[in-house]
Tab-separated table of C-alpha atoms in Angstrom:
chain	number	residue	atom	x	y	z
A	14	UNK	CA	54.040	-0.597	-38.951
A	15	UNK	CA	56.827	-1.101	-36.437
A	16	UNK	CA	56.446	-4.566	-34.885
A	17	UNK	CA	59.195	-6.007	-32.724
A	18	UNK	CA	58.786	-8.649	-30.020
A	19	UNK	CA	55.820	-7.732	-27.788
A	20	UNK	CA	55.464	-4.133	-28.935
A	21	UNK	CA	53.708	-3.271	-32.185
A	22	UNK	CA	52.506	0.186	-33.206
A	23	UNK	CA	52.067	2.087	-36.423
A	24	UNK	CA	55.176	4.183	-37.097
A	25	UNK	CA	53.202	7.399	-37.634
A	26	UNK	CA	51.411	6.986	-34.321
A	27	UNK	CA	54.686	6.380	-32.549
A	28	UNK	CA	56.212	9.478	-34.119
A	29	UNK	CA	53.324	11.708	-33.077
A	30	UNK	CA	53.620	10.410	-29.514
A	31	UNK	CA	57.332	11.170	-29.463
A	32	UNK	CA	56.769	14.658	-30.878
A	33	UNK	CA	54.357	15.347	-28.053
A	34	UNK	CA	56.774	14.046	-25.433
A	35	UNK	CA	59.649	16.034	-26.898
A	36	UNK	CA	57.792	19.306	-27.352
A	37	UNK	CA	56.498	19.175	-23.819
A	38	UNK	CA	59.954	18.361	-22.494
A	39	UNK	CA	58.208	15.797	-20.339
A	40	UNK	CA	58.823	15.881	-16.606
A	41	UNK	CA	57.772	12.707	-14.865
A	42	UNK	CA	56.621	12.684	-11.285
A	43	UNK	CA	58.600	11.061	-8.521
A	44	UNK	CA	56.157	8.163	-8.759
A	45	UNK	CA	55.304	5.421	-6.336
A	46	UNK	CA	58.318	3.526	-7.675
A	47	UNK	CA	61.558	5.162	-8.701
A	48	UNK	CA	62.094	2.265	-11.097
A	49	UNK	CA	59.183	3.495	-13.241
A	50	UNK	CA	60.719	6.956	-13.405
A	51	UNK	CA	63.965	5.382	-14.610
A	52	UNK	CA	62.046	3.355	-17.202
A	53	UNK	CA	60.340	6.441	-18.619
A	54	UNK	CA	63.558	8.439	-18.647
A	55	UNK	CA	65.128	5.776	-20.872
A	56	UNK	CA	62.592	6.771	-23.530
A	57	UNK	CA	62.855	10.526	-23.015
A	58	UNK	CA	66.667	10.374	-23.139
A	59	UNK	CA	66.494	9.310	-26.802
A	60	UNK	CA	64.502	12.389	-27.844
A	61	UNK	CA	66.496	15.504	-28.935
A	62	UNK	CA	64.468	17.984	-26.883
A	63	UNK	CA	66.861	20.946	-27.264
A	64	UNK	CA	66.911	20.634	-31.049
A	65	UNK	CA	63.127	20.453	-31.179
A	66	UNK	CA	62.770	23.560	-29.018
A	67	UNK	CA	65.188	25.363	-31.352
A	68	UNK	CA	62.986	24.453	-34.322
A	69	UNK	CA	59.943	25.792	-32.437
A	70	UNK	CA	61.713	29.112	-31.847
A	71	UNK	CA	62.663	29.320	-35.522
A	72	UNK	CA	59.105	28.685	-36.666
A	73	UNK	CA	57.743	31.249	-34.230
A	74	UNK	CA	60.126	33.844	-35.661
A	75	UNK	CA	59.420	33.096	-39.317
A	76	UNK	CA	55.860	31.826	-39.708
A	77	UNK	CA	52.645	33.744	-39.039
A	78	UNK	CA	50.489	30.624	-38.774
A	79	UNK	CA	52.725	29.148	-36.100
A	80	UNK	CA	52.992	32.506	-34.334
A	81	UNK	CA	49.210	32.846	-34.222
A	82	UNK	CA	49.007	29.615	-32.233
A	83	UNK	CA	51.776	30.794	-29.878
A	84	UNK	CA	50.059	34.157	-29.378
A	85	UNK	CA	46.764	32.520	-28.463
A	86	UNK	CA	48.423	30.153	-25.995
A	87	UNK	CA	50.072	33.165	-24.340
A	88	UNK	CA	46.879	35.232	-24.238
A	89	UNK	CA	44.324	36.111	-21.570
A	90	UNK	CA	41.535	33.932	-22.977
A	91	UNK	CA	43.680	30.800	-22.874
A	92	UNK	CA	44.903	31.579	-19.339
A	93	UNK	CA	41.348	32.119	-18.132
A	94	UNK	CA	40.110	28.862	-19.672
A	95	UNK	CA	42.993	26.853	-18.262
A	96	UNK	CA	42.354	28.254	-14.792
A	97	UNK	CA	38.665	27.373	-15.053
A	98	UNK	CA	39.488	23.790	-16.047
A	99	UNK	CA	41.883	23.452	-13.110
A	100	UNK	CA	39.023	24.170	-10.715
A	101	UNK	CA	36.834	21.412	-12.130
A	102	UNK	CA	36.463	18.241	-10.084
A	103	UNK	CA	36.772	16.002	-13.164
A	104	UNK	CA	40.139	17.560	-14.017
A	105	UNK	CA	41.407	17.288	-10.441
A	106	UNK	CA	40.430	13.611	-10.338
A	107	UNK	CA	42.256	12.932	-13.614
A	108	UNK	CA	45.346	14.810	-12.455
A	109	UNK	CA	45.488	12.855	-9.186
A	110	UNK	CA	45.129	9.574	-11.072
A	111	UNK	CA	47.980	10.423	-13.435
A	112	UNK	CA	50.220	11.531	-10.557
A	113	UNK	CA	49.563	8.247	-8.786
A	114	UNK	CA	50.712	6.486	-11.960
A	115	UNK	CA	53.909	8.493	-12.296
A	116	UNK	CA	52.960	11.426	-14.548
A	117	UNK	CA	52.937	14.922	-13.041
A	118	UNK	CA	50.381	16.811	-15.131
A	119	UNK	CA	51.293	20.134	-13.503
A	120	UNK	CA	54.894	19.598	-14.618
A	121	UNK	CA	53.686	18.947	-18.162
A	122	UNK	CA	51.668	22.167	-18.151
A	123	UNK	CA	54.670	24.094	-16.841
A	124	UNK	CA	56.791	22.587	-19.635
A	125	UNK	CA	54.249	23.738	-22.225
A	126	UNK	CA	54.318	27.235	-20.749
A	127	UNK	CA	58.110	27.332	-20.839
A	128	UNK	CA	58.165	26.193	-24.456
A	129	UNK	CA	55.602	28.808	-25.476
A	130	UNK	CA	57.418	31.595	-23.670
A	131	UNK	CA	60.659	30.548	-25.336
A	132	UNK	CA	59.096	30.383	-28.783
A	133	UNK	CA	57.329	33.724	-28.676
A	134	UNK	CA	58.407	36.580	-30.883
A	135	UNK	CA	57.343	38.772	-33.789
A	136	UNK	CA	56.800	36.847	-37.003
A	137	UNK	CA	58.971	38.256	-39.777
A	138	UNK	CA	57.820	36.302	-42.816
A	139	UNK	CA	54.559	34.939	-44.085
A	140	UNK	CA	53.844	31.614	-45.736
A	141	UNK	CA	57.371	30.228	-45.502
A	142	UNK	CA	56.512	27.537	-42.980
A	143	UNK	CA	53.507	25.988	-41.226
A	144	UNK	CA	52.484	23.979	-38.182
A	145	UNK	CA	52.545	20.862	-40.393
A	146	UNK	CA	56.059	21.760	-41.530
A	147	UNK	CA	57.137	22.051	-37.909
A	148	UNK	CA	55.881	18.538	-37.183
A	149	UNK	CA	57.620	17.134	-40.274
A	150	UNK	CA	60.962	18.655	-39.253
A	151	UNK	CA	60.628	17.311	-35.739
A	152	UNK	CA	59.801	13.822	-37.007
A	153	UNK	CA	63.007	13.799	-39.040
A	154	UNK	CA	65.040	14.145	-35.835
A	155	UNK	CA	63.580	11.126	-34.052
A	156	UNK	CA	65.079	7.629	-34.201
A	157	UNK	CA	61.867	5.627	-33.884
A	158	UNK	CA	63.559	2.216	-34.149
A	159	UNK	CA	65.872	2.952	-31.212
A	160	UNK	CA	62.954	4.035	-29.047
A	161	UNK	CA	60.835	1.044	-30.043
A	162	UNK	CA	63.731	-1.207	-29.005
A	163	UNK	CA	63.795	0.440	-25.573
A	164	UNK	CA	60.025	0.099	-25.195
A	165	UNK	CA	60.197	-3.561	-26.227
A	166	UNK	CA	62.790	-4.170	-23.579
A	167	UNK	CA	60.730	-2.415	-20.914
A	168	UNK	CA	57.593	-4.340	-21.862
A	169	UNK	CA	59.545	-7.601	-21.621
A	170	UNK	CA	61.507	-6.891	-18.458
A	171	UNK	CA	59.836	-4.206	-16.334
A	172	UNK	CA	56.665	-5.023	-14.390
A	173	UNK	CA	56.536	-1.330	-13.410
A	174	UNK	CA	56.302	-0.213	-17.042
A	175	UNK	CA	53.753	-2.919	-17.823
A	176	UNK	CA	51.576	-1.756	-14.944
A	177	UNK	CA	51.979	1.899	-15.964
A	178	UNK	CA	50.739	1.291	-19.508
A	179	UNK	CA	47.892	-0.929	-18.310
A	180	UNK	CA	46.721	1.772	-15.908
A	181	UNK	CA	46.891	4.773	-18.264
A	182	UNK	CA	45.164	2.838	-21.067
A	183	UNK	CA	42.511	1.143	-18.917
A	184	UNK	CA	38.780	1.756	-18.582
A	185	UNK	CA	39.119	4.025	-15.541
A	186	UNK	CA	41.534	6.344	-17.327
A	187	UNK	CA	39.390	6.306	-20.451
A	188	UNK	CA	36.295	7.418	-18.544
A	189	UNK	CA	38.187	10.226	-16.824
A	190	UNK	CA	39.477	11.474	-20.179
A	191	UNK	CA	35.938	11.465	-21.571
A	192	UNK	CA	34.698	13.373	-18.506
A	193	UNK	CA	37.382	16.034	-19.001
A	194	UNK	CA	36.643	16.272	-22.740
A	195	UNK	CA	32.976	16.919	-21.950
A	196	UNK	CA	33.763	20.008	-19.844
A	197	UNK	CA	32.376	23.192	-21.376
A	198	UNK	CA	35.733	24.955	-21.177
A	199	UNK	CA	37.529	22.061	-22.850
A	200	UNK	CA	34.968	22.022	-25.656
A	201	UNK	CA	35.547	25.745	-26.201
A	202	UNK	CA	39.330	25.309	-26.194
A	203	UNK	CA	39.046	22.514	-28.772
A	204	UNK	CA	36.997	24.702	-31.093
A	205	UNK	CA	39.388	27.642	-30.812
A	206	UNK	CA	42.351	25.381	-31.630
A	207	UNK	CA	40.484	24.066	-34.674
A	208	UNK	CA	39.993	27.653	-35.817
A	209	UNK	CA	43.763	28.149	-35.522
A	210	UNK	CA	44.395	25.228	-37.855
A	211	UNK	CA	45.159	22.491	-35.313
A	212	UNK	CA	43.513	19.174	-36.213
A	213	UNK	CA	42.155	18.402	-32.743
A	214	UNK	CA	39.964	15.541	-33.965
A	215	UNK	CA	42.898	13.791	-35.599
A	216	UNK	CA	44.912	14.093	-32.383
A	217	UNK	CA	42.053	12.599	-30.359
A	218	UNK	CA	41.706	9.749	-32.850
A	219	UNK	CA	45.434	9.103	-32.608
A	220	UNK	CA	45.443	8.881	-28.826
A	221	UNK	CA	42.418	6.602	-28.803
A	222	UNK	CA	44.242	4.262	-31.152
A	223	UNK	CA	47.481	4.467	-29.212
A	224	UNK	CA	45.730	3.447	-25.989
A	225	UNK	CA	43.539	0.824	-27.621
A	226	UNK	CA	40.332	2.824	-27.306
A	227	UNK	CA	39.267	2.536	-30.930
């Protein structure tokens, strides 16, 4: 585990969080306080987003397993399901809550779309790489200790960051996440991603642990 000052989290959990942030190329909202935006950017600035996107493009060009995931996320079924979820009241409530707390979910979705469009391409080789290999290569680029130091400092010195974490990990946020997970379209998406080799259940378990929902 990585435990320094007030902040303590298992290294693997931290790394998966940073992979997610980096792959999405996170765009934060212009939140209720600009100070929070500055706090979050201190973390994002330590993540080599361009290098990670380059690795994604390389995997998409060379690995059929990775390309299959990209193809699905660019396809009509995915687009239709995403649009259906956007119309759901539970999703709209969650999105508004996150925006109020400084995270623009629409910007995150746009970042995912941009990454997928940039990674697309015809796979040339089979069995050389994998989705797991992609994650391992990305993890090797991330300086976890440096980011933990920044988070420790924010937890100790920034009431805005403290409030942000308390809000996104609290009971209200947890219930909204559960409501979204229960949507029929979200259940279908989860099953399709499992079929493509993505360990959805492990990701959900990770986020529950990260936010103290275990």
